[in-house]
Short mmCIF file of C-alpha atoms and ligand atoms in Angstrom, two decimals:
data_model
loop_
_atom_site.label_atom_id
_atom_site.label_comp_id
_atom_site.label_asym_id
_atom_site.label_seq_id
_atom_site.Cartn_x
_atom_site.Cartn_y
_atom_site.Cartn_z
CA MET A 1 104.18 -161.10 215.27
CA PRO A 2 102.06 -158.60 217.19
CA GLY A 3 102.72 -155.15 215.64
CA ILE A 4 101.01 -154.88 212.24
CA VAL A 5 100.53 -151.85 210.01
CA VAL A 6 97.76 -151.88 207.41
CA MET A 7 98.00 -149.00 204.95
CA GLY A 8 96.95 -147.89 201.48
CA ALA A 9 99.43 -148.28 198.62
CA GLN A 10 97.78 -145.87 196.18
CA TRP A 11 95.69 -142.71 196.73
CA GLY A 12 93.28 -143.98 199.37
CA ASP A 13 90.02 -145.92 199.41
CA GLU A 14 91.80 -149.21 198.75
CA GLY A 15 89.48 -151.10 201.08
CA LYS A 16 91.76 -151.44 204.09
CA GLY A 17 88.85 -152.76 206.14
CA LYS A 18 88.89 -155.92 204.04
CA ALA A 19 92.35 -156.84 205.32
CA THR A 20 91.49 -155.78 208.86
CA ASP A 21 88.45 -158.05 208.74
CA GLN A 22 90.69 -161.03 208.07
CA LEU A 23 92.47 -160.45 211.37
CA GLY A 24 89.08 -160.45 213.06
CA ASP A 25 88.98 -161.66 216.63
CA ARG A 26 92.73 -162.04 216.85
CA LEU A 27 93.18 -158.28 217.32
CA ASP A 28 93.58 -156.80 220.80
CA TYR A 29 94.02 -153.15 219.78
CA CYS A 30 93.17 -151.25 216.63
CA VAL A 31 94.95 -147.91 216.46
CA ARG A 32 94.46 -145.02 214.09
CA TYR A 33 97.69 -143.07 213.85
CA SER A 34 97.04 -140.33 211.28
CA GLY A 35 94.35 -138.27 209.60
CA GLY A 36 90.90 -137.43 210.88
CA ASN A 37 87.37 -137.69 209.58
CA ASN A 38 88.64 -137.13 206.04
CA ALA A 39 88.86 -140.94 205.88
CA GLY A 40 85.86 -143.13 205.30
CA HIS A 41 84.85 -146.73 205.53
CA THR A 42 81.55 -148.51 205.58
CA VAL A 43 80.60 -150.79 208.42
CA VAL A 44 77.60 -153.07 208.45
CA VAL A 45 75.75 -153.19 211.78
CA ASN A 46 72.87 -155.67 211.96
CA GLY A 47 72.56 -155.71 208.18
CA GLU A 48 72.55 -151.91 207.87
CA LYS A 49 75.40 -149.99 206.24
CA HIS A 50 76.96 -146.99 208.00
CA ALA A 51 79.72 -144.68 206.88
CA MET A 52 82.37 -144.18 209.56
CA HIS A 53 85.10 -141.59 209.32
CA LEU A 54 87.03 -141.42 212.53
CA LEU A 55 86.67 -144.62 214.50
CA PRO A 56 89.07 -147.41 213.51
CA SER A 57 87.61 -149.80 210.94
CA ALA A 58 87.76 -152.83 213.26
CA VAL A 59 85.53 -151.06 215.77
CA LEU A 60 82.72 -153.58 215.45
CA ASN A 61 84.87 -156.18 217.09
CA ALA A 62 83.68 -155.76 220.68
CA ASN A 63 86.71 -157.56 222.12
CA LEU A 64 89.32 -155.09 221.01
CA VAL A 65 90.34 -151.69 222.30
CA PRO A 66 89.91 -148.95 219.68
CA VAL A 67 92.58 -146.27 219.99
CA LEU A 68 93.10 -142.81 218.50
CA GLY A 69 96.79 -141.97 218.62
CA ASN A 70 98.47 -138.60 219.00
CA GLY A 71 98.85 -138.37 215.20
CA VAL A 72 95.09 -138.22 214.68
CA VAL A 73 93.09 -134.98 214.50
CA ILE A 74 89.72 -135.24 216.18
CA ASP A 75 86.42 -133.56 215.46
CA LEU A 76 84.54 -134.18 218.72
CA ASP A 77 81.09 -133.83 217.09
CA VAL A 78 82.01 -136.54 214.62
CA LEU A 79 83.58 -138.78 217.25
CA PHE A 80 80.55 -138.78 219.53
CA GLY A 81 78.18 -138.89 216.56
CA GLU A 82 79.80 -142.14 215.41
CA ILE A 83 79.81 -143.56 218.94
CA GLU A 84 76.06 -142.80 219.20
CA THR A 85 75.31 -144.30 215.78
CA LEU A 86 76.98 -147.56 216.75
CA ARG A 87 75.19 -147.66 220.08
CA GLU A 88 71.76 -146.87 218.62
CA ARG A 89 72.11 -149.53 215.93
CA GLY A 90 73.02 -152.23 218.42
CA GLY A 91 76.79 -152.15 217.79
CA PRO A 92 79.42 -152.14 220.55
CA ASP A 93 79.46 -149.31 223.08
CA VAL A 94 82.83 -147.92 222.12
CA GLU A 95 82.67 -145.23 224.79
CA GLN A 96 83.28 -147.97 227.36
CA THR A 97 86.41 -149.26 225.70
CA MET A 98 88.14 -146.68 223.54
CA LYS A 99 91.29 -144.75 224.39
CA ILE A 100 92.34 -141.37 223.05
CA SER A 101 95.83 -139.95 223.26
CA THR A 102 96.10 -136.86 225.45
CA ASN A 103 98.33 -135.41 222.72
CA ALA A 104 95.89 -135.77 219.80
CA HIS A 105 94.83 -132.44 218.31
CA ILE A 106 91.26 -131.19 218.05
CA ILE A 107 89.60 -129.97 214.86
CA THR A 108 87.59 -126.86 215.73
CA THR A 109 84.99 -124.95 213.75
CA TYR A 110 87.58 -122.41 212.70
CA HIS A 111 89.71 -125.12 211.15
CA GLN A 112 86.75 -126.27 209.08
CA THR A 113 85.95 -122.73 207.99
CA ILE A 114 89.54 -122.04 207.02
CA ASP A 115 89.78 -125.32 205.07
CA LYS A 116 86.76 -124.37 202.97
CA VAL A 117 87.61 -120.71 202.36
CA THR A 118 91.23 -121.51 201.51
CA GLU A 119 90.13 -124.00 198.88
CA ARG A 120 87.75 -121.46 197.40
CA PHE A 121 90.52 -118.89 197.37
CA LEU A 122 92.89 -121.27 195.54
CA GLY A 123 90.40 -121.59 192.66
CA LYS A 124 91.77 -123.85 189.94
CA ASN A 125 94.85 -124.56 192.06
CA LYS A 126 92.77 -126.11 194.82
CA ILE A 127 93.84 -129.39 196.46
CA GLY A 128 90.35 -130.84 196.46
CA THR A 129 90.38 -131.40 200.21
CA THR A 130 87.51 -133.09 202.00
CA GLY A 131 86.75 -129.77 203.72
CA ARG A 132 86.80 -131.29 207.20
CA GLY A 133 89.43 -128.92 208.63
CA VAL A 134 92.18 -131.53 208.63
CA GLY A 135 94.92 -129.49 206.92
CA PRO A 136 94.44 -126.33 209.02
CA THR A 137 94.48 -128.40 212.23
CA TYR A 138 97.82 -129.97 211.31
CA SER A 139 99.12 -126.52 210.34
CA ASP A 140 98.30 -125.25 213.81
CA LYS A 141 99.95 -128.29 215.36
CA VAL A 142 103.19 -127.57 213.54
CA ASN A 143 102.83 -123.85 214.25
CA ARG A 144 102.46 -124.75 217.94
CA ILE A 145 99.10 -123.06 218.31
CA GLY A 146 96.94 -126.20 218.22
CA ILE A 147 94.34 -127.31 220.76
CA ARG A 148 94.97 -130.76 222.20
CA ILE A 149 92.70 -133.29 223.84
CA GLN A 150 94.46 -132.71 227.18
CA ASP A 151 93.51 -129.01 227.04
CA LEU A 152 89.97 -130.09 227.85
CA LEU A 153 91.26 -130.86 231.36
CA ASP A 154 92.23 -127.24 231.99
CA GLU A 155 89.51 -124.74 231.16
CA PRO A 156 91.53 -121.51 231.61
CA ILE A 157 94.33 -122.88 229.42
CA LEU A 158 91.89 -124.02 226.75
CA ARG A 159 90.16 -120.62 226.68
CA ALA A 160 93.50 -118.82 226.46
CA LYS A 161 94.65 -121.03 223.58
CA VAL A 162 91.46 -120.61 221.59
CA GLU A 163 91.59 -116.87 222.14
CA ALA A 164 95.22 -116.65 221.03
CA ALA A 165 94.57 -118.74 217.92
CA LEU A 166 91.49 -116.75 216.97
CA GLU A 167 93.16 -113.42 217.46
CA GLN A 168 95.26 -114.22 214.43
CA LYS A 169 92.71 -116.25 212.47
CA ASN A 170 89.93 -113.72 212.79
CA GLN A 171 92.18 -111.20 211.07
CA LEU A 172 92.64 -113.65 208.26
CA LEU A 173 88.96 -114.53 208.04
CA VAL A 174 87.76 -110.95 208.07
CA LYS A 175 90.47 -109.10 206.17
CA VAL A 176 91.53 -111.70 203.61
CA TYR A 177 88.55 -113.97 203.17
CA ASN A 178 85.78 -111.51 203.86
CA ARG A 179 84.13 -113.74 206.45
CA ARG A 180 82.67 -113.06 209.88
CA ALA A 181 84.97 -113.21 212.90
CA LEU A 182 84.40 -116.19 215.21
CA ASP A 183 83.67 -115.77 218.89
CA PRO A 184 86.39 -117.45 221.03
CA ASP A 185 83.95 -118.06 223.91
CA GLN A 186 81.53 -119.85 221.66
CA VAL A 187 84.28 -122.07 220.26
CA ALA A 188 85.69 -122.83 223.72
CA ASP A 189 82.23 -123.50 225.22
CA HIS A 190 81.50 -125.98 222.47
CA LEU A 191 84.76 -127.89 223.03
CA LEU A 192 84.34 -127.84 226.81
CA SER A 193 80.87 -129.31 226.51
CA TYR A 194 82.65 -132.58 225.65
CA ALA A 195 85.17 -132.45 228.51
CA GLU A 196 83.23 -134.72 230.84
CA ARG A 197 82.80 -137.42 228.21
CA VAL A 198 86.35 -137.24 226.85
CA THR A 199 88.16 -137.27 230.19
CA PRO A 200 87.62 -140.97 230.98
CA LEU A 201 88.78 -141.90 227.48
CA MET A 202 92.10 -140.05 227.69
CA ALA A 203 95.18 -142.23 227.98
CA ASP A 204 98.94 -142.30 227.78
CA VAL A 205 98.67 -144.17 224.49
CA PRO A 206 102.40 -144.80 223.90
CA ARG A 207 102.72 -146.50 227.30
CA LEU A 208 99.49 -148.41 226.80
CA LEU A 209 100.58 -149.79 223.43
CA ASN A 210 104.17 -150.57 224.39
CA THR A 211 102.96 -152.48 227.44
CA ALA A 212 100.46 -154.36 225.30
CA LEU A 213 103.18 -155.27 222.79
CA ASP A 214 105.45 -156.43 225.66
CA GLN A 215 102.64 -158.77 226.69
CA GLY A 216 102.41 -160.23 223.19
CA LYS A 217 99.09 -158.58 222.42
CA VAL A 218 98.17 -158.05 218.77
CA VAL A 219 98.15 -154.37 217.85
CA LEU A 220 96.93 -153.23 214.46
CA PHE A 221 98.02 -149.79 213.31
CA GLU A 222 95.50 -148.61 210.79
CA GLY A 223 96.63 -145.97 208.33
CA ALA A 224 93.99 -143.66 206.91
CA GLN A 225 94.45 -142.29 203.37
CA ALA A 226 97.49 -143.81 201.69
CA HIS A 227 101.15 -143.66 200.72
CA HIS A 228 100.69 -141.24 197.82
CA LEU A 229 98.66 -138.85 199.99
CA ASP A 230 101.46 -138.68 202.58
CA VAL A 231 102.66 -135.12 203.12
CA ASP A 232 106.32 -136.21 202.81
CA HIS A 233 106.17 -139.07 200.33
CA GLY A 234 103.03 -138.42 198.32
CA THR A 235 102.29 -136.37 195.24
CA TYR A 236 102.79 -133.06 197.03
CA PRO A 237 100.99 -130.62 197.18
CA TYR A 238 98.03 -132.84 196.27
CA VAL A 239 98.26 -134.74 199.52
CA THR A 240 96.78 -134.79 202.97
CA SER A 241 98.62 -133.07 205.81
CA SER A 242 99.78 -136.09 207.81
CA ASN A 243 101.91 -139.22 207.46
CA PRO A 244 99.80 -142.26 206.57
CA THR A 245 103.00 -144.14 205.68
CA ALA A 246 104.11 -147.05 207.87
CA ALA A 247 106.74 -144.98 209.65
CA GLY A 248 103.92 -142.60 210.58
CA ALA A 249 102.55 -145.34 212.82
CA GLY A 250 105.58 -144.96 215.08
CA VAL A 251 105.24 -141.20 215.34
CA GLY A 252 101.45 -141.11 215.37
CA ALA A 253 100.97 -143.77 218.03
CA GLY A 254 104.18 -143.64 220.03
CA VAL A 255 105.99 -146.91 219.31
CA GLY A 256 109.50 -147.43 217.99
CA PRO A 257 110.25 -148.90 214.54
CA THR A 258 111.36 -152.16 216.18
CA ARG A 259 107.77 -152.78 217.33
CA ILE A 260 106.41 -153.12 213.81
CA ASP A 261 106.66 -156.69 212.56
CA ARG A 262 104.55 -156.59 209.48
CA VAL A 263 103.52 -153.92 206.96
CA ILE A 264 100.56 -154.86 204.81
CA GLY A 265 99.97 -152.66 201.78
CA ILE A 266 96.48 -152.57 200.34
CA ALA A 267 96.00 -151.86 196.65
CA LYS A 268 93.00 -152.00 194.39
CA ALA A 269 93.42 -154.20 191.32
CA TYR A 270 93.12 -150.91 189.38
CA THR A 271 93.71 -147.29 190.38
CA THR A 272 91.44 -144.60 191.83
CA ARG A 273 91.93 -141.13 193.21
CA VAL A 274 89.68 -138.39 194.62
CA GLY A 275 90.63 -134.74 194.67
CA GLU A 276 93.13 -133.04 192.42
CA GLY A 277 96.64 -134.08 191.44
CA PRO A 278 98.39 -136.19 188.83
CA MET A 279 97.24 -139.72 188.08
CA PRO A 280 98.97 -141.05 184.96
CA THR A 281 96.66 -144.00 184.28
CA GLU A 282 93.41 -142.05 184.70
CA LEU A 283 90.80 -142.92 182.06
CA LEU A 284 88.61 -140.01 181.04
CA ASP A 285 86.56 -142.08 178.60
CA ASP A 286 83.90 -144.79 178.74
CA ASP A 287 86.44 -147.28 180.09
CA GLY A 288 86.95 -145.10 183.17
CA GLU A 289 83.19 -144.76 183.53
CA LYS A 290 82.78 -148.54 183.35
CA ILE A 291 85.30 -149.10 186.13
CA ARG A 292 83.58 -146.40 188.23
CA THR A 293 80.17 -148.02 187.75
CA ASP A 294 81.34 -151.61 188.20
CA GLY A 295 83.38 -150.73 191.27
CA ALA A 296 80.84 -148.24 192.74
CA GLU A 297 83.65 -145.71 192.96
CA PHE A 298 82.13 -142.80 194.84
CA GLY A 299 83.73 -141.28 197.94
CA THR A 300 82.47 -142.38 201.38
CA THR A 301 83.22 -138.98 202.89
CA THR A 302 82.24 -136.51 200.19
CA GLY A 303 80.28 -138.67 197.72
CA ARG A 304 82.52 -137.38 194.92
CA PRO A 305 82.94 -139.69 191.91
CA ARG A 306 86.43 -141.19 192.10
CA ARG A 307 88.80 -140.84 189.19
CA CYS A 308 89.44 -144.33 187.79
CA GLY A 309 92.18 -145.92 185.71
CA TRP A 310 94.28 -149.00 185.07
CA PHE A 311 96.62 -150.52 187.64
CA ASP A 312 99.80 -148.50 187.90
CA ALA A 313 102.58 -150.80 189.05
CA LEU A 314 105.06 -147.94 189.52
CA VAL A 315 102.77 -146.29 192.04
CA VAL A 316 102.39 -149.45 194.12
CA GLU A 317 106.04 -150.45 193.76
CA ALA A 318 107.10 -147.06 195.13
CA ALA A 319 104.81 -147.52 198.13
CA ALA A 320 106.10 -151.07 198.69
CA THR A 321 109.69 -149.84 198.65
CA VAL A 322 109.32 -146.83 200.94
CA ASN A 323 107.14 -148.63 203.49
CA GLY A 324 108.86 -151.99 203.40
CA PHE A 325 105.68 -153.91 202.62
CA THR A 326 105.89 -157.50 203.78
CA ASP A 327 102.61 -158.29 202.03
CA LEU A 328 100.29 -156.87 199.44
CA PHE A 329 96.54 -157.29 199.71
CA LEU A 330 94.75 -156.76 196.39
CA THR A 331 91.16 -155.62 196.60
CA LYS A 332 88.25 -155.53 194.13
CA LEU A 333 89.70 -157.97 191.62
CA ASP A 334 86.10 -158.91 190.77
CA THR A 335 85.49 -155.35 189.46
CA LEU A 336 87.80 -156.18 186.54
CA THR A 337 85.74 -159.16 185.37
CA GLY A 338 84.47 -158.82 181.81
CA TRP A 339 87.33 -157.06 180.04
CA GLU A 340 88.93 -158.72 177.06
CA LYS A 341 92.29 -157.10 177.76
CA LEU A 342 93.61 -155.47 180.93
CA PRO A 343 96.34 -152.90 180.41
CA VAL A 344 98.80 -152.57 183.31
CA CYS A 345 101.18 -149.63 183.53
CA VAL A 346 104.74 -151.02 183.68
CA ALA A 347 106.75 -147.86 182.92
CA TYR A 348 106.36 -144.17 182.08
CA ASP A 349 107.47 -142.19 179.12
CA VAL A 350 108.69 -138.90 180.57
CA ASP A 351 109.49 -136.38 177.84
CA GLY A 352 110.68 -139.16 175.53
CA GLU A 353 112.61 -141.13 178.13
CA ARG A 354 111.42 -144.39 179.61
CA THR A 355 111.52 -144.88 183.36
CA ASP A 356 110.63 -148.06 185.24
CA VAL A 357 110.26 -146.34 188.60
CA MET A 358 108.18 -143.38 189.75
CA PRO A 359 110.08 -140.15 189.10
CA SER A 360 111.13 -138.19 192.15
CA THR A 361 110.17 -134.73 190.92
CA GLN A 362 106.72 -133.25 190.52
CA THR A 363 107.37 -131.91 187.02
CA GLU A 364 108.46 -135.31 185.71
CA PHE A 365 105.47 -137.00 187.30
CA HIS A 366 103.11 -134.48 185.72
CA HIS A 367 104.68 -135.33 182.35
CA ALA A 368 104.53 -139.10 182.84
CA VAL A 369 102.69 -140.98 180.09
CA PRO A 370 101.94 -144.62 180.95
CA VAL A 371 103.56 -147.45 179.03
CA TYR A 372 101.12 -150.34 179.12
CA GLU A 373 101.51 -154.08 178.97
CA GLU A 374 98.26 -155.79 177.93
CA LEU A 375 97.26 -158.81 179.95
CA ASP A 376 94.38 -161.14 179.13
CA GLY A 377 91.10 -160.50 180.90
CA TRP A 378 88.50 -163.04 182.07
CA THR A 379 84.72 -163.24 181.91
CA GLU A 380 83.98 -165.83 184.57
CA ASP A 381 82.32 -164.68 187.80
CA ILE A 382 85.07 -164.83 190.43
CA THR A 383 83.06 -163.66 193.44
CA GLY A 384 82.73 -167.23 194.71
CA CYS A 385 86.45 -168.06 194.43
CA ARG A 386 88.15 -168.82 197.73
CA SER A 387 91.55 -170.07 196.58
CA LEU A 388 94.01 -169.18 193.84
CA GLU A 389 93.15 -172.45 192.11
CA ASP A 390 89.49 -171.36 191.88
CA LEU A 391 90.45 -168.31 189.82
CA PRO A 392 90.38 -168.42 186.01
CA LYS A 393 93.90 -168.74 184.62
CA ALA A 394 93.93 -165.16 183.26
CA ALA A 395 93.00 -163.74 186.68
CA ARG A 396 95.75 -165.78 188.30
CA LEU A 397 98.28 -164.55 185.75
CA TYR A 398 97.10 -160.97 186.32
CA VAL A 399 97.77 -161.29 190.07
CA GLU A 400 101.15 -162.96 189.46
CA ARG A 401 102.24 -160.19 187.11
CA LEU A 402 101.25 -157.50 189.61
CA GLU A 403 103.19 -159.32 192.31
CA GLU A 404 106.26 -159.42 190.07
CA LEU A 405 106.02 -155.75 189.07
CA CYS A 406 105.41 -154.48 192.61
CA ARG A 407 108.10 -156.77 194.04
CA VAL A 408 106.01 -157.91 196.98
CA ARG A 409 104.07 -161.09 197.58
CA VAL A 410 100.29 -160.97 197.32
CA SER A 411 98.87 -162.46 200.51
CA GLY A 412 95.19 -161.78 200.03
CA ILE A 413 92.74 -160.93 197.25
CA GLY A 414 89.30 -159.35 197.61
CA VAL A 415 86.70 -160.76 195.22
CA GLY A 416 83.49 -159.12 196.47
CA GLN A 417 81.93 -156.86 199.07
CA GLY A 418 81.19 -159.52 201.66
CA ARG A 419 83.58 -160.19 204.50
CA GLU A 420 84.00 -163.76 203.36
CA GLN A 421 84.60 -162.88 199.70
CA VAL A 422 88.33 -163.15 199.91
CA ILE A 423 91.15 -165.43 198.81
CA MET A 424 93.72 -165.75 201.58
CA ILE A 425 97.14 -166.91 200.45
CA ASN A 426 99.27 -166.09 203.49
CA ASP A 427 97.99 -165.51 207.01
CA LEU A 428 98.31 -161.82 207.95
CA LEU A 429 99.44 -162.52 211.52
P1 IMP B 501 92.35 -133.42 203.17
O1 IMP B 501 92.93 -134.66 203.78
O2 IMP B 501 90.88 -133.25 203.45
O3 IMP B 501 93.16 -132.20 203.49
O4 IMP B 501 92.46 -133.58 201.57
C1 IMP B 501 93.71 -133.63 200.89
C2 IMP B 501 93.67 -134.64 199.75
O5 IMP B 501 93.61 -135.97 200.27
C3 IMP B 501 92.47 -134.47 198.82
O6 IMP B 501 92.88 -134.79 197.51
C4 IMP B 501 91.49 -135.53 199.33
O7 IMP B 501 90.58 -135.93 198.34
C5 IMP B 501 92.46 -136.63 199.72
N1 IMP B 501 91.94 -137.53 200.75
C6 IMP B 501 91.83 -137.28 202.07
N2 IMP B 501 91.32 -138.35 202.71
C7 IMP B 501 91.12 -139.30 201.79
C8 IMP B 501 90.65 -140.65 201.84
O8 IMP B 501 90.31 -141.20 202.90
N3 IMP B 501 90.60 -141.30 200.65
C9 IMP B 501 90.99 -140.74 199.50
N4 IMP B 501 91.45 -139.50 199.40
C10 IMP B 501 91.51 -138.78 200.53
#
């Protein structure tokens, strides 16, 4: 079973790296297929923690080929910054192994500026973006005025494209947002300063991956963000601008749907969200604060406190259905230790009517009030548990109920920060 997608089932930050870690040395390729440095995961190199935003989460595994697919948007400063960090701290020299799709788009300084000023302009209607220029870069891609990795191979073309894009954007920056115009030469010079280093990394990624799959190699497609941040399937407009959903792996890496054998959804044992947008089970009281403190729920990219709440089964069930999850991997079950009762959202009351599935319109979802079922909590420390049998009965029943409500088998459970703090029920390969 060599083509595996690992993706978030909620609003991001589910701890996808935990599942990836379980595949460990068996991976040959780890491919990011969507998003940019709006994502974030922590890697530990020689005992030291580092936040990574763009490189795939399995990058520490020196035997695999890290890949950035065409669906990714790349900030070259961030990319080479992360490569340097790994190298300086004694991690693998990714520059020797990684491949970047010639068709991936580049995040430029004007995309970052536009991201920030647009959010400011939106005021209380803001999306709460990470401010990394991700949305504006995807807008340009769809508008057909984007700058691609392959443009670094052709200086006159790159200069012409930057100039054309800025001709329009400078009008916007100056006349609408009251900002200074950007100099196209400066932007182009900055991008071209990376040309020599990027050129050897460029690849025909679709051919590379399809050949690898033909040879029975194990290819992991790593989704950044999550189902409910998907621009098509998420809680629009409070979403990111790409397709983190499983089908996005096909588009964003260049493989057909028949190449994906397994779709592993990752969900926290509760719910979190950063940025704006509806979240029916959000707790704005001390209970929410307790989950945030116990789970250290602060964003890796922006440091923002995450909004916290009880597990919402409708949210995860919707993700399982649309993405065809073959497995669910529950993370941070240990964070829930110590509660007498654990409410789980099993339905919504929408304007007096009960629904057992996520509504399909924004207005209904904004009106959704959770209907809770109270499950028993546990007080025992579960961080040392390594099998289902080791778990206290209440924790086992909690997992079983989630499995039933989300209609997908739970194949792994995270019970602590460490790589080994996991209960594996079904092999992920
Ligand atoms: P953008 O992706 O920076 O445009 O932000 C759009 C929305 O997606 C905002 O609500 C962000 O907080 C959210 N978002 C983007 N990346 C992540 C992530 O990796 N985890 C959680 N939320 C994210």
